[in-house]
Amino acid sequence: MGETFLKIENITKTFPGVKALDNVNLEVKKGEIHVLIGENGAGKSTLIKILTGLHQPDSGKITIDGKEIKENNLRTALDNGIIPIYQELNLIQQLDVTENIFMGREIKKNKKLGIIDRKYMEERTSDILKRLNQDISPTAKIQDLGVGKQQMVEIAKALSVDVNLLILDEPTSSLGEDEVNELLKTMEKLKEQGVTMIFISHKLSEAKRIGDRVTVLRDGQYVSTNNIADVTEEDIVRDMVGRDIDEQYPKIDIDRGEEVLRVENLKRGKIVNDISFSAHRGEVLGIAGLVGAGRTELVRTIIGADKKDSGDIYINGRKVEINHPKDALEEGMVLLTEDRKTQGLFLDQTVKFNIVSSNLNKYKKNILLDLKQQAADTEKYVSNLKIKTPGIHTKAKQLSGGNQQKVVIGKWLNTSAEIFIFDEPTRGIDVGAKVEIYNIINELIGQGKSVIMVSSELPEILGVSDRILVISEGKLTAEMDVKEATQEKIMSAATVS
Amino acid sequence: MEKANNDLIKWKNIIFEKLGALFGLLFLVIVLSFISPYFLTVNNITNVLQQASINALVASGMLLAILTAGIDLSVGSVLALSISIGGLSIVNYGINPVIGILIVLAVGAAAGLTNGLLLTRLNLPHPFISTLGMMNVARGLALIITNSSPVSGLPGWVQFIGSGYIGQIPFSFILVIAVVVFFHFFLNKTTLGRHIYAVGGNPEAARLSGIDTKKVLTWVYTISGLMAAMGGIVLMGRVNAAYPNAGLSYELDAIAAVIIGGASFLGGVGTIWGTLIGAMIIAVIRNGLNLLGVAASLQTVVLGTVIIVAVYIDVLRRKKA
């Protein structure tokens, strides 16, 4: 380490209405893992897109290996060995590992006719996978692999070319604990092999564990660069949000109210295997477990998104028949799905459309809809939830992840729901926005509502919940009060089989 | 051990995913041979193969469009325009028939290229639009240049392409097999072929991998137009005429063949063998119903039902997986 590989100086980029980057600097040294951190909208993604040639900067200078880069596009960035691994995996599900790894750069037996040398490509693939210590078949279809393995294929894809700088954009956000560990180990291995990396993550613990240096961006501006060893997590958070966050988990104490939801012997195949529990007003019920343990399936079955095989659900002591999410909504129970982009939002529609979408009946005035009331309600939620948006007519896809999540929350607040089920509510969201979401959760239970929260992050489960359920392989393996819960207790219950 | 296991899975996949339609075809053949003694005669089978061949050619091109999550509605009209221009040049202008046939292919490819350019250069939102436009334009042009009347009197060897036999096998079906083998190779072993699957599977991922997706799409529609023209040559040879109303609603049969053959409307999934079998299933059903004396109007009802059932079986299978 020591020599500078990449230098970005005074980069500015403006989009209509937003200054995404304002005189930003970044210096990455050869062989280091450089953590890039910042809240949503801080400009990390834009900076990466400029580096990879997807966007062109308005002004500023990029120097790679001492040479100034005048024109940067997808092709030249690839030629310079700058390889991004985006947050949303960009693999083609229907094709196999080898084809994905060599996509766009197929090795040809016959150049003119474009005939592919399949055998050679498979051998190369297997070599690269070996280098990553991965037991993945070069002929496996992507859709048959888990998310963690798919990530490894993305990394293998990057290694199949002469990679000089590997950019990992929040690679751990959709991974379970084991997979995260494996990924971090792989990154360490790559570092030993001399690969330079930019690592974008919201998880400070990961940054501390693996990074060499950290650069913080805030609101499109450069804040600081430090050696990781010289700073604490608190220092980094302060730089990110521009103020001290007193508590990462602002927990309020509410007296637990009466039971509002009771689930008895719920079954769906093997993935929801005879589960019974109850949820109360004024409490947050955390559901912990490994990825794939059946937590998402459990909550989906409860609200009728998936069909149950058997079991009963009681709301306020009354047995209810829920066969469709609309039945659940009528009973005052809503689910914020784990994947907001595909299941929670109408991305091409406006903030207003999204917020009023689940409760259009509320706006029926004779036969028409009361558009003024819709706008007024939307404004209310935008301000209450502190949704950062240019306006209520802005399209949902233009907002950052945390703000999109708040729009989904606004959508459900705009109903008469009493039971809120949050499935991974803070996935892919930065620290500041997380705290805001926890505050919204607090407000809900303060109003005597009930919150059920599924989360893969143990500190979050411990910091936010009042009571914790642990699911392992479709079964309920532990139930504990947060006061007696520890990470170790939860993990041991989560790995019972 | 693992290798053997992988091979097993691979073959299971091939049989269930790719050849599901083959079981359907075999089932139909068995049932029909019990119902009608005439069905399994050499005469009738060659007849079926001949019936299937035009659709199989047109559907090969359609397969490419559907693999990229697109569609080509213009194939029937492009077929008519290609043979109209080719037929006129041979019959009315005395151009060498070999060149005339090349003209047919060139017109088809040019119309397809236009489809592709409309889609990728004008950024029309969906190939449904560009090819719907071409469907009307090409049909209209065919009617104009032929004065709405058929052009007949083609040389013997052109007729041979449509209705000749080599031994017991119709020449048109031999052409189909050659095309299918070529397509199999093209789709599986060449860069462009694999890029077609990539673009259909995830266009954004394909683009980020450095694939020129617009170029791929342009090729797809060009080839689709070319295949429509090739189907046209067979049709022209069979009826010994080029007529402007040729190929009416062929796009629907082609789409049906591709879908029955197991391709996904969402793109990225489908094989040329499936499409061939799809075309044969349609021909067998038509033939069987004819043998049973079912009226043409009722045949359409049956065919429509088959399409829905075929896709529904596919839905069930996917759910299980």
mmCIF file of N, CA and C in Angstrom, chain A residues 54 74-75 78 86 89-96 99-100 102-106 108 113-118 135 137 139 141 143-144 157, chain B residues 2 6 10 13 17-18 185 187-192 194-195 197-211 266-269:
data_model
loop_
_atom_site.group_PDB
_atom_site.id
_atom_site.type_symbol
_atom_site.label_atom_id
_atom_site.label_comp_id
_atom_site.label_asym_id
_atom_site.label_seq_id
_atom_site.Cartn_x
_atom_site.Cartn_y
_atom_site.Cartn_z
ATOM 1 N N LEU A 54 -21.004 5.531 -16.114
ATOM 2 C CA LEU A 54 -22.436 5.598 -16.394
ATOM 3 C C LEU A 54 -22.901 7.051 -16.456
ATOM 4 N N LEU A 74 -18.636 3.445 -20.061
ATOM 5 C CA LEU A 74 -18.676 2.054 -19.591
ATOM 6 C C LEU A 74 -17.469 1.264 -20.089
ATOM 7 N N ARG A 75 -17.166 1.472 -21.373
ATOM 8 C CA ARG A 75 -16.115 0.701 -22.016
ATOM 9 C C ARG A 75 -14.727 1.069 -21.472
ATOM 10 N N LEU A 78 -14.127 -0.149 -17.972
ATOM 11 C CA LEU A 78 -13.810 -1.580 -17.980
ATOM 12 C C LEU A 78 -12.360 -1.788 -18.417
ATOM 13 N N TYR A 86 -22.801 -4.029 -8.359
ATOM 14 C CA TYR A 86 -23.877 -3.177 -7.879
ATOM 15 C C TYR A 86 -24.683 -3.878 -6.801
ATOM 16 N N LEU A 89 -27.997 -7.228 -7.792
ATOM 17 C CA LEU A 89 -27.127 -8.106 -8.565
ATOM 18 C C LEU A 89 -27.532 -8.073 -10.024
ATOM 19 N N ASN A 90 -26.524 -7.994 -10.873
ATOM 20 C CA ASN A 90 -26.788 -7.898 -12.293
ATOM 21 C C ASN A 90 -26.419 -9.175 -13.018
ATOM 22 N N LEU A 91 -26.994 -10.260 -12.565
ATOM 23 C CA LEU A 91 -26.744 -11.522 -13.237
ATOM 24 C C LEU A 91 -27.984 -11.898 -14.021
ATOM 25 N N ILE A 92 -27.773 -12.708 -15.038
ATOM 26 C CA ILE A 92 -28.910 -13.137 -15.824
ATOM 27 C C ILE A 92 -29.337 -14.499 -15.314
ATOM 28 N N GLN A 93 -30.489 -14.507 -14.673
ATOM 29 C CA GLN A 93 -30.944 -15.673 -13.916
ATOM 30 C C GLN A 93 -31.064 -16.935 -14.774
ATOM 31 N N GLN A 94 -31.463 -16.764 -16.026
ATOM 32 C CA GLN A 94 -31.732 -17.935 -16.861
ATOM 33 C C GLN A 94 -30.461 -18.565 -17.417
ATOM 34 N N LEU A 95 -29.331 -17.856 -17.293
ATOM 35 C CA LEU A 95 -28.090 -18.400 -17.853
ATOM 36 C C LEU A 95 -27.233 -19.002 -16.750
ATOM 37 N N ASP A 96 -26.184 -19.722 -17.138
ATOM 38 C CA ASP A 96 -25.386 -20.390 -16.116
ATOM 39 C C ASP A 96 -24.204 -19.522 -15.669
ATOM 40 N N GLU A 99 -21.534 -18.513 -18.351
ATOM 41 C CA GLU A 99 -22.024 -17.509 -19.297
ATOM 42 C C GLU A 99 -22.108 -16.136 -18.665
ATOM 43 N N ASN A 100 -22.520 -16.099 -17.408
ATOM 44 C CA ASN A 100 -22.602 -14.806 -16.737
ATOM 45 C C ASN A 100 -21.221 -14.204 -16.520
ATOM 46 N N PHE A 102 -18.556 -14.563 -18.270
ATOM 47 C CA PHE A 102 -17.938 -14.084 -19.509
ATOM 48 C C PHE A 102 -18.885 -13.248 -20.366
ATOM 49 N N MET A 103 -20.004 -12.851 -19.772
ATOM 50 C CA MET A 103 -20.988 -12.075 -20.523
ATOM 51 C C MET A 103 -20.362 -10.839 -21.161
ATOM 52 N N GLY A 104 -20.535 -10.714 -22.463
ATOM 53 C CA GLY A 104 -20.011 -9.546 -23.155
ATOM 54 C C GLY A 104 -18.534 -9.650 -23.509
ATOM 55 N N ARG A 105 -17.862 -10.702 -22.954
ATOM 56 C CA ARG A 105 -16.438 -10.859 -23.247
ATOM 57 C C ARG A 105 -16.155 -12.327 -23.546
ATOM 58 N N GLU A 106 -17.082 -12.953 -24.266
ATOM 59 C CA GLU A 106 -16.953 -14.375 -24.528
ATOM 60 C C GLU A 106 -15.634 -14.681 -25.236
ATOM 61 N N LYS A 108 -13.690 -16.661 -27.919
ATOM 62 C CA LYS A 108 -14.187 -17.255 -29.149
ATOM 63 C C LYS A 108 -13.167 -18.192 -29.788
ATOM 64 N N LEU A 113 -17.044 -15.800 -36.985
ATOM 65 C CA LEU A 113 -18.388 -16.337 -36.841
ATOM 66 C C LEU A 113 -18.908 -16.192 -35.419
ATOM 67 N N GLY A 114 -18.024 -15.730 -34.516
ATOM 68 C CA GLY A 114 -18.454 -15.547 -33.137
ATOM 69 C C GLY A 114 -18.768 -16.853 -32.426
ATOM 70 N N ILE A 115 -18.048 -17.916 -32.784
ATOM 71 C CA ILE A 115 -18.324 -19.204 -32.140
ATOM 72 C C ILE A 115 -17.581 -19.292 -30.809
ATOM 73 N N ILE A 116 -18.336 -19.650 -29.786
ATOM 74 C CA ILE A 116 -17.831 -19.573 -28.422
ATOM 75 C C ILE A 116 -16.997 -20.793 -28.042
ATOM 76 N N ASP A 117 -15.895 -20.537 -27.315
ATOM 77 C CA ASP A 117 -15.086 -21.648 -26.809
ATOM 78 C C ASP A 117 -15.550 -21.993 -25.400
ATOM 79 N N ARG A 118 -16.590 -22.784 -25.346
ATOM 80 C CA ARG A 118 -17.289 -23.085 -24.111
ATOM 81 C C ARG A 118 -16.380 -23.809 -23.115
ATOM 82 N N ASP A 135 -17.311 -23.476 -3.897
ATOM 83 C CA ASP A 135 -17.723 -24.743 -4.469
ATOM 84 C C ASP A 135 -19.003 -24.505 -5.275
ATOM 85 N N SER A 137 -20.659 -24.961 -9.216
ATOM 86 C CA SER A 137 -20.441 -25.570 -10.523
ATOM 87 C C SER A 137 -20.515 -24.509 -11.618
ATOM 88 N N THR A 139 -21.499 -24.796 -14.444
ATOM 89 C CA THR A 139 -22.682 -24.968 -15.291
ATOM 90 C C THR A 139 -23.985 -24.789 -14.515
ATOM 91 N N LYS A 141 -27.151 -23.020 -13.031
ATOM 92 C CA LYS A 141 -27.912 -21.835 -13.423
ATOM 93 C C LYS A 141 -27.976 -20.877 -12.244
ATOM 94 N N GLN A 143 -30.297 -18.945 -11.237
ATOM 95 C CA GLN A 143 -31.532 -18.975 -10.461
ATOM 96 C C GLN A 143 -31.549 -20.104 -9.433
ATOM 97 N N ASP A 144 -30.660 -21.089 -9.589
ATOM 98 C CA ASP A 144 -30.597 -22.175 -8.614
ATOM 99 C C ASP A 144 -29.639 -21.876 -7.466
ATOM 100 N N LYS A 157 -16.891 -12.797 -11.643
ATOM 101 C CA LYS A 157 -17.009 -12.094 -12.919
ATOM 102 C C LYS A 157 -16.004 -10.935 -12.964
ATOM 103 N N GLU B 2 -20.262 -36.209 -8.015
ATOM 104 C CA GLU B 2 -20.968 -34.940 -8.196
ATOM 105 C C GLU B 2 -21.237 -34.667 -9.669
ATOM 106 N N ASN B 6 -24.666 -34.015 -11.414
ATOM 107 C CA ASN B 6 -24.929 -32.840 -12.233
ATOM 108 C C ASN B 6 -25.509 -33.228 -13.587
ATOM 109 N N LYS B 10 -28.992 -32.222 -15.224
ATOM 110 C CA LYS B 10 -29.008 -31.585 -16.531
ATOM 111 C C LYS B 10 -30.002 -32.287 -17.455
ATOM 112 N N ASN B 13 -33.520 -31.712 -16.437
ATOM 113 C CA ASN B 13 -33.937 -30.390 -16.882
ATOM 114 C C ASN B 13 -34.315 -30.391 -18.344
ATOM 115 N N GLU B 17 -37.967 -29.539 -18.966
ATOM 116 C CA GLU B 17 -38.120 -28.159 -19.380
ATOM 117 C C GLU B 17 -38.273 -28.058 -20.874
ATOM 118 N N LYS B 18 -37.379 -28.737 -21.556
ATOM 119 C CA LYS B 18 -37.292 -28.466 -22.975
ATOM 120 C C LYS B 18 -38.168 -29.392 -23.793
ATOM 121 N N PHE B 185 -27.342 -24.427 -33.234
ATOM 122 C CA PHE B 185 -25.935 -24.066 -33.153
ATOM 123 C C PHE B 185 -25.782 -22.571 -32.893
ATOM 124 N N LEU B 187 -27.920 -20.398 -31.594
ATOM 125 C CA LEU B 187 -28.402 -19.919 -30.291
ATOM 126 C C LEU B 187 -27.517 -20.386 -29.137
ATOM 127 N N ASN B 188 -26.886 -21.558 -29.302
ATOM 128 C CA ASN B 188 -26.134 -22.100 -28.168
ATOM 129 C C ASN B 188 -24.637 -21.866 -28.238
ATOM 130 N N LYS B 189 -24.125 -21.725 -29.428
ATOM 131 C CA LYS B 189 -22.668 -21.715 -29.546
ATOM 132 C C LYS B 189 -22.078 -20.395 -30.014
ATOM 133 N N THR B 190 -22.913 -19.468 -30.387
ATOM 134 C CA THR B 190 -22.313 -18.220 -30.862
ATOM 135 C C THR B 190 -22.593 -17.081 -29.883
ATOM 136 N N THR B 191 -21.750 -16.080 -29.969
ATOM 137 C CA THR B 191 -21.877 -14.931 -29.086
ATOM 138 C C THR B 191 -23.241 -14.278 -29.239
ATOM 139 N N LEU B 192 -23.607 -13.998 -30.491
ATOM 140 C CA LEU B 192 -24.887 -13.331 -30.715
ATOM 141 C C LEU B 192 -26.031 -14.164 -30.138
ATOM 142 N N ARG B 194 -26.046 -16.324 -27.631
ATOM 143 C CA ARG B 194 -26.112 -16.247 -26.169
ATOM 144 C C ARG B 194 -26.530 -14.858 -25.722
ATOM 145 N N HIS B 195 -26.128 -13.842 -26.466
ATOM 146 C CA HIS B 195 -26.530 -12.483 -26.095
ATOM 147 C C HIS B 195 -28.034 -12.290 -26.232
ATOM 148 N N TYR B 197 -30.276 -14.505 -25.436
ATOM 149 C CA TYR B 197 -30.822 -14.977 -24.158
ATOM 150 C C TYR B 197 -30.548 -13.969 -23.040
ATOM 151 N N ALA B 198 -29.343 -13.386 -23.082
ATOM 152 C CA ALA B 198 -28.968 -12.439 -22.024
ATOM 153 C C ALA B 198 -29.876 -11.210 -22.056
ATOM 154 N N VAL B 199 -30.086 -10.674 -23.245
ATOM 155 C CA VAL B 199 -30.921 -9.477 -23.368
ATOM 156 C C VAL B 199 -32.353 -9.782 -22.915
ATOM 157 N N GLY B 200 -32.827 -10.982 -23.262
ATOM 158 C CA GLY B 200 -34.177 -11.345 -22.834
ATOM 159 C C GLY B 200 -34.265 -11.600 -21.343
ATOM 160 N N GLY B 201 -33.201 -12.145 -20.773
ATOM 161 C CA GLY B 201 -33.225 -12.494 -19.356
ATOM 162 C C GLY B 201 -33.156 -11.273 -18.460
ATOM 163 N N ASN B 202 -32.303 -10.337 -18.795
ATOM 164 C CA ASN B 202 -32.143 -9.147 -17.967
ATOM 165 C C ASN B 202 -31.411 -8.081 -18.788
ATOM 166 N N PRO B 203 -32.177 -7.234 -19.482
ATOM 167 C CA PRO B 203 -31.564 -6.281 -20.399
ATOM 168 C C PRO B 203 -30.564 -5.346 -19.706
ATOM 169 N N GLU B 204 -30.882 -4.933 -18.485
ATOM 170 C CA GLU B 204 -29.997 -3.998 -17.788
ATOM 171 C C GLU B 204 -28.664 -4.682 -17.465
ATOM 172 N N ALA B 205 -28.752 -5.917 -16.967
ATOM 173 C CA ALA B 205 -27.527 -6.646 -16.651
ATOM 174 C C ALA B 205 -26.705 -6.861 -17.921
ATOM 175 N N ALA B 206 -27.400 -7.145 -19.023
ATOM 176 C CA ALA B 206 -26.697 -7.361 -20.285
ATOM 177 C C ALA B 206 -25.962 -6.086 -20.693
ATOM 178 N N ARG B 207 -26.653 -4.956 -20.558
ATOM 179 C CA ARG B 207 -26.056 -3.684 -20.950
ATOM 180 C C ARG B 207 -24.837 -3.374 -20.086
ATOM 181 N N LEU B 208 -24.980 -3.608 -18.782
ATOM 182 C CA LEU B 208 -23.869 -3.325 -17.878
ATOM 183 C C LEU B 208 -22.695 -4.269 -18.100
ATOM 184 N N SER B 209 -22.973 -5.415 -18.723
ATOM 185 C CA SER B 209 -21.883 -6.335 -19.041
ATOM 186 C C SER B 209 -21.182 -5.917 -20.324
ATOM 187 N N GLY B 210 -21.593 -4.825 -20.895
ATOM 188 C CA GLY B 210 -20.941 -4.334 -22.104
ATOM 189 C C GLY B 210 -21.528 -4.884 -23.389
ATOM 190 N N ILE B 211 -22.716 -5.483 -23.305
ATOM 191 C CA ILE B 211 -23.358 -5.990 -24.522
ATOM 192 C C ILE B 211 -24.114 -4.850 -25.192
ATOM 193 N N LEU B 266 -41.839 -13.815 -21.089
ATOM 194 C CA LEU B 266 -41.063 -12.833 -20.337
ATOM 195 C C LEU B 266 -39.628 -12.767 -20.838
ATOM 196 N N GLY B 267 -39.285 -13.631 -21.795
ATOM 197 C CA GLY B 267 -37.950 -13.578 -22.387
ATOM 198 C C GLY B 267 -36.946 -14.479 -21.696
ATOM 199 N N GLY B 268 -35.880 -14.790 -22.428
ATOM 200 C CA GLY B 268 -34.758 -15.516 -21.855
ATOM 201 C C GLY B 268 -34.904 -17.027 -21.801
ATOM 202 N N VAL B 269 -36.093 -17.544 -22.070
ATOM 203 C CA VAL B 269 -36.308 -18.983 -21.987
ATOM 204 C C VAL B 269 -36.980 -19.485 -23.257
#
